[in-house]
Coordinates of C-alpha atoms in Angstrom, one line a residue:
M23 CA 0.0 0.0 0.0
I24 CA 1.3 3.4 -0.8
G25 CA -0.3 4.6 2.5
A26 CA 0.9 8.0 3.2
R27 CA 0.3 9.1 -0.4
V28 CA -3.4 8.5 0.0
F29 CA -4.3 11.5 2.1
C30 CA -7.8 12.9 1.4
I31 CA -8.6 16.6 1.8
T32 CA -12.2 17.2 2.6
T33 CA -12.0 20.5 4.4
S34 CA -10.2 23.8 3.9
I35 CA -6.4 23.9 4.7
F36 CA -5.8 27.4 6.0
F37 CA -6.1 29.8 3.1
F38 CA -6.6 27.1 0.5
P39 CA -10.3 27.2 -0.4
R40 CA -12.6 24.2 -0.4
I41 CA -13.9 23.4 -3.9
L42 CA -17.6 24.2 -3.9
T43 CA -18.4 22.4 -7.1
R44 CA -20.8 19.6 -7.8
P45 CA -19.2 16.4 -9.1
V46 CA -19.9 15.5 -12.8
S47 CA -22.1 12.7 -11.7
R48 CA -22.6 10.4 -8.7
L49 CA -20.8 7.6 -10.4
Q50 CA -21.0 4.2 -8.6
P51 CA -17.9 4.0 -6.4
A52 CA -15.3 1.6 -7.4
T53 CA -14.6 -1.3 -5.2
T54 CA -12.3 -0.8 -2.3
R55 CA -9.6 -2.8 -4.1
S56 CA -10.0 -0.6 -7.2
V57 CA -10.0 2.7 -5.3
V58 CA -7.0 2.4 -3.0
A59 CA -3.7 3.0 -4.7
M60 CA -1.6 -0.2 -4.5
S61 CA 2.1 -0.9 -4.9
T62 CA 3.4 -2.4 -8.1
T63 CA 4.2 -5.6 -6.2
T64 CA 0.5 -6.3 -5.7
S65 CA -0.8 -8.9 -8.0
K66 CA -4.1 -8.5 -9.7
S67 CA -5.9 -11.0 -11.9
Q68 CA -6.6 -10.1 -15.5
E69 CA -10.3 -10.2 -14.6
E70 CA -9.9 -7.6 -11.9
L71 CA -7.9 -5.3 -14.3
D72 CA -10.5 -5.7 -17.0
S73 CA -13.2 -4.6 -14.6
I74 CA -11.1 -1.5 -13.6
F75 CA -10.5 -0.6 -17.3
K76 CA -14.2 -0.9 -18.0
Q77 CA -15.0 1.4 -15.0
K78 CA -12.4 3.9 -16.3
K79 CA -14.0 3.9 -19.7
I80 CA -17.3 4.8 -18.2
V81 CA -15.9 7.7 -16.2
R82 CA -14.0 9.0 -19.2
S83 CA -17.1 9.0 -21.3
T84 CA -19.1 10.9 -18.6
V85 CA -16.4 13.5 -18.1
R86 CA -15.8 14.1 -21.8
K87 CA -19.5 14.8 -22.3
S88 CA -19.4 17.3 -19.4
L89 CA -16.3 19.1 -20.8
K90 CA -17.9 19.2 -24.2
G91 CA -21.0 20.9 -22.7
M92 CA -19.0 23.6 -20.8
D93 CA -20.1 27.1 -21.7
P94 CA -17.2 28.8 -23.6
S95 CA -17.2 31.9 -21.5
L96 CA -17.1 29.8 -18.3
R97 CA -14.1 27.8 -19.8
L98 CA -12.2 31.1 -20.4
Q99 CA -12.9 32.3 -16.9
Q100 CA -11.7 29.1 -15.4
D101 CA -8.6 29.0 -17.7
D102 CA -7.7 32.5 -16.5
A103 CA -8.3 31.7 -12.8
I104 CA -6.3 28.5 -12.9
Q105 CA -3.3 30.0 -14.7
N106 CA -3.2 33.0 -12.4
T107 CA -3.2 30.7 -9.4
V108 CA -0.3 28.8 -10.8
L109 CA 1.7 32.0 -11.7
E110 CA 1.2 33.4 -8.1
A111 CA 2.0 30.1 -6.3
P112 CA 5.2 30.1 -4.3
W113 CA 6.1 26.6 -5.5
F114 CA 5.9 27.9 -9.1
K115 CA 7.8 31.1 -8.5
S116 CA 10.7 29.4 -6.8
C117 CA 11.1 26.4 -9.1
R118 CA 14.2 26.3 -11.3
G119 CA 13.2 23.5 -13.6
L120 CA 9.8 22.0 -14.6
C121 CA 8.0 19.8 -17.0
A122 CA 4.7 21.2 -18.3
Y123 CA 2.1 20.0 -20.8
I124 CA 1.1 22.1 -23.9
S125 CA -2.7 22.4 -23.8
C126 CA -4.7 21.2 -26.7
K127 CA -8.1 22.9 -27.3
S128 CA -9.6 19.9 -29.1
L129 CA -8.9 17.8 -26.1
N130 CA -10.6 20.4 -23.8
E131 CA -7.5 20.6 -21.6
V132 CA -7.0 23.5 -19.2
D133 CA -5.1 26.2 -21.1
T134 CA -1.4 26.5 -20.2
S135 CA -0.4 29.1 -22.9
K136 CA -0.1 32.0 -20.4
I137 CA 2.0 29.8 -18.0
L138 CA 4.4 28.7 -20.8
S139 CA 4.7 32.3 -22.2
K140 CA 5.6 33.6 -18.7
I141 CA 8.2 30.9 -18.2
L142 CA 9.9 31.6 -21.6
Q143 CA 10.0 35.3 -21.1
Q144 CA 12.9 36.8 -19.3
P145 CA 11.6 36.8 -15.7
D146 CA 12.0 39.5 -13.2
P147 CA 14.6 38.0 -10.8
N148 CA 13.0 39.9 -7.9
T149 CA 9.7 38.1 -8.3
M150 CA 10.4 34.8 -10.1
A151 CA 13.4 32.5 -10.5
E152 CA 14.6 31.8 -14.0
K153 CA 13.3 28.5 -15.2
K154 CA 14.3 25.6 -17.5
L155 CA 11.2 24.2 -19.3
Y156 CA 10.7 20.7 -20.7
V157 CA 7.6 19.8 -22.7
P158 CA 6.2 16.5 -24.0
W159 CA 7.2 14.8 -27.2
V160 CA 5.4 11.6 -28.0
E161 CA 7.9 9.0 -29.2
D162 CA 5.6 6.2 -30.3
K163 CA 2.2 4.5 -29.7
N164 CA 3.5 2.3 -26.9
S165 CA 3.2 4.9 -24.0
N166 CA 6.7 6.2 -24.6
M167 CA 7.0 10.0 -24.1
R168 CA 10.0 12.2 -23.6
M169 CA 10.2 15.7 -22.1
L170 CA 12.4 17.9 -24.2
H171 CA 13.9 21.3 -23.4
I172 CA 12.6 24.4 -25.2
S173 CA 13.6 28.0 -25.0
H174 CA 11.0 29.7 -27.2
M175 CA 7.4 29.0 -28.3
D176 CA 8.7 28.9 -31.9
D177 CA 10.4 25.6 -30.9
L178 CA 7.0 23.9 -31.2
I179 CA 5.5 22.4 -34.3
A180 CA 2.1 20.6 -34.9
N181 CA 2.3 16.8 -35.0
S182 CA 0.0 14.5 -37.0
M183 CA -2.8 15.1 -34.5
N184 CA -2.4 18.9 -34.7
I185 CA -1.0 18.9 -31.2
L186 CA 2.0 21.2 -30.6
E187 CA 5.2 19.6 -29.5
P188 CA 9.0 20.2 -29.9
A189 CA 11.0 18.8 -32.8
P190 CA 13.6 16.3 -31.4
V191 CA 16.3 18.5 -32.9
D192 CA 16.6 22.3 -32.8
A193 CA 17.1 24.7 -35.7
Q194 CA 20.8 24.1 -35.6
G195 CA 20.4 20.3 -35.9
N196 CA 21.3 19.6 -32.2
E197 CA 19.3 17.1 -30.2
R198 CA 17.2 18.7 -27.5
E199 CA 18.0 17.9 -24.0
D200 CA 15.8 15.1 -22.5
V201 CA 14.9 15.6 -18.9
L202 CA 15.6 12.0 -18.2
Q203 CA 19.2 12.6 -19.3
A204 CA 19.6 16.0 -17.6
E205 CA 22.2 16.3 -14.9
E206 CA 20.0 18.8 -12.9
P207 CA 16.7 17.8 -11.4
V208 CA 13.4 19.6 -12.0
D209 CA 11.2 20.8 -9.1
L210 CA 7.7 20.7 -10.6
F211 CA 5.5 18.7 -13.0
I212 CA 2.4 20.5 -14.3
L213 CA 0.1 17.7 -15.4
P214 CA -3.1 17.3 -17.5
G215 CA -5.8 14.7 -17.0
L216 CA -9.4 13.9 -17.7
A217 CA -10.7 13.5 -14.1
F218 CA -9.4 13.9 -10.6
D219 CA -10.4 13.6 -7.0
R220 CA -9.2 15.2 -3.7
C221 CA -7.3 12.1 -2.7
G222 CA -4.8 12.5 -5.5
R223 CA -6.2 10.1 -8.1
R224 CA -5.8 11.1 -11.7
L225 CA -7.6 9.6 -14.7
G226 CA -5.8 10.2 -18.0
R227 CA -7.0 9.6 -21.5
G228 CA -6.0 5.9 -21.6
G229 CA -2.6 6.1 -23.3
G230 CA -0.6 5.6 -20.2
Y231 CA 2.0 8.2 -21.4
Y232 CA 2.2 10.3 -18.2
D233 CA 2.1 7.4 -15.7
T234 CA 4.9 5.7 -17.6
F235 CA 7.0 8.9 -17.8
L236 CA 6.4 9.7 -14.1
K237 CA 7.6 6.3 -13.0
R238 CA 10.7 6.6 -15.2
Y239 CA 11.5 10.0 -13.7
Q240 CA 11.0 8.6 -10.2
D241 CA 13.6 5.9 -11.0
R242 CA 15.9 8.6 -12.3
A243 CA 15.5 10.7 -9.2
K244 CA 16.1 7.7 -6.9
E245 CA 19.3 6.8 -8.9
K246 CA 20.6 10.4 -8.6
G247 CA 19.5 11.0 -5.0
W248 CA 17.1 13.8 -6.0
S249 CA 13.8 14.7 -4.4
N250 CA 10.8 13.9 -6.5
P251 CA 9.2 16.9 -8.1
L252 CA 5.9 18.2 -6.9
K253 CA 3.2 16.8 -9.2
V254 CA 0.5 19.4 -9.7
A255 CA -2.5 18.8 -12.0
L256 CA -4.8 21.5 -13.5
S257 CA -8.6 20.9 -13.5
Y258 CA -11.8 22.5 -14.6
S259 CA -14.7 22.2 -12.2
P260 CA -16.5 19.4 -14.1
Q261 CA -13.4 17.2 -13.9
I262 CA -13.4 17.0 -10.1
L263 CA -15.2 13.9 -9.0
E264 CA -16.3 12.4 -5.7
D265 CA -13.7 10.5 -3.8
G266 CA -14.0 6.9 -4.8
S267 CA -15.3 7.5 -8.3
I268 CA -12.0 7.0 -10.0
P269 CA -10.7 3.4 -10.1
V270 CA -7.0 2.9 -10.1
T271 CA -4.4 0.2 -11.0
P272 CA -0.9 -0.4 -9.6
N273 CA 0.5 1.7 -12.5
D274 CA -1.4 4.9 -11.7
V275 CA 0.6 7.6 -10.2
L276 CA -1.0 9.9 -7.6
I277 CA -0.7 13.7 -7.8
D278 CA 0.4 15.9 -4.9
A279 CA -1.9 18.9 -5.5
L280 CA -4.7 20.1 -7.7
V281 CA -5.2 23.6 -9.1
T282 CA -8.9 24.4 -9.7
P283 CA -10.8 27.6 -10.5
S284 CA -11.3 28.0 -6.7
G285 CA -7.6 27.7 -5.8
V286 CA -5.1 25.1 -4.8
V287 CA -6.0 21.8 -3.1
P288 CA -2.9 20.3 -1.4
I289 CA -3.3 16.5 -1.3
S290 CA -0.1 14.6 -0.4
P291 CA 1.6 15.1 3.0
R292 CA 4.4 16.8 1.2
A293 CA 2.1 19.4 -0.4
I294 CA 0.3 20.0 2.8
E295 CA 3.6 20.5 4.6
R296 CA 4.5 23.2 2.0
S297 CA 1.1 24.9 2.6
L298 CA 1.6 24.9 6.4
C299 CA 5.1 26.3 6.0
L300 CA 3.8 29.1 3.8
E301 CA 0.9 29.8 6.2
M302 CA 3.3 30.1 9.1
R303 CA 5.5 32.4 7.0
L304 CA 2.5 34.6 6.2
R305 CA 1.5 34.7 9.8
S306 CA 5.0 35.8 10.8
L307 CA 4.9 38.6 8.2
C308 CA 1.5 39.8 9.4
L309 CA 2.7 39.8 13.0
L310 CA 5.8 41.8 12.0
A311 CA 3.6 44.3 10.1
L312 CA 1.3 44.5 13.1
E313 CA 4.2 45.2 15.5
G314 CA 5.4 47.9 13.1
C315 CA 2.0 49.6 13.2
I316 CA 1.9 49.4 17.0
L317 CA 5.4 50.9 17.3
D318 CA 4.5 53.7 15.0

């Protein structure tokens, strides 16, 4: 059992708002075995896995319909709110290296264009650390995906599915740096998904690309003695489901935090610890300011 990673948030954590949004639907909860994240050493019969895959298919269909029916103006509002939250988050401002997805409108993904543009601009060193950005490049149809370094939005080209991604080589013919071969760690993953819950479960689109990549990076970090990056997913309101509605397999990787139109939901103990540290820091600043007012 992963144990500590499955840490459900059902109430507000200090200044992090509770999400006041109705789930897409009251889907039948998956069985206990399906819902709880298990270690890769746990054996499951093919019959059990087939049942989980069927449940996932049903959830995907439901969420896709909800996303397709979203009012365009509401989508724009939520895109703006989510991206502003990320850009103002201390864990984003302080990170030196990150992997982030390039949003695809046809897939109804939360927009990341504002975030990517901000990263690739020359940041103000007084407000934001300079960042090294890696973005996805799909290698094949067998769940193999690489994260390649880019320096400009012009480094991106449309693939056969009209999704922007970097060419494996740059304009000078040099191979782009692969984050799995980099000698410096990244601090943050900004992840897409189709559905999420407040216990850290993430439902992708069925290709297995992100879960495969995340496991490979975990192995790389362990080999190098690095801390694992904070895994943060972006979600529209209709993508947030009731806890227990998303079935999981041993290959599914849990997220640490969720950014929604209402704010940040810290999920893992690591993300909660960061939020507590920030809260204490803010309290200290408020006390210092108050003391200054009293002295004046």
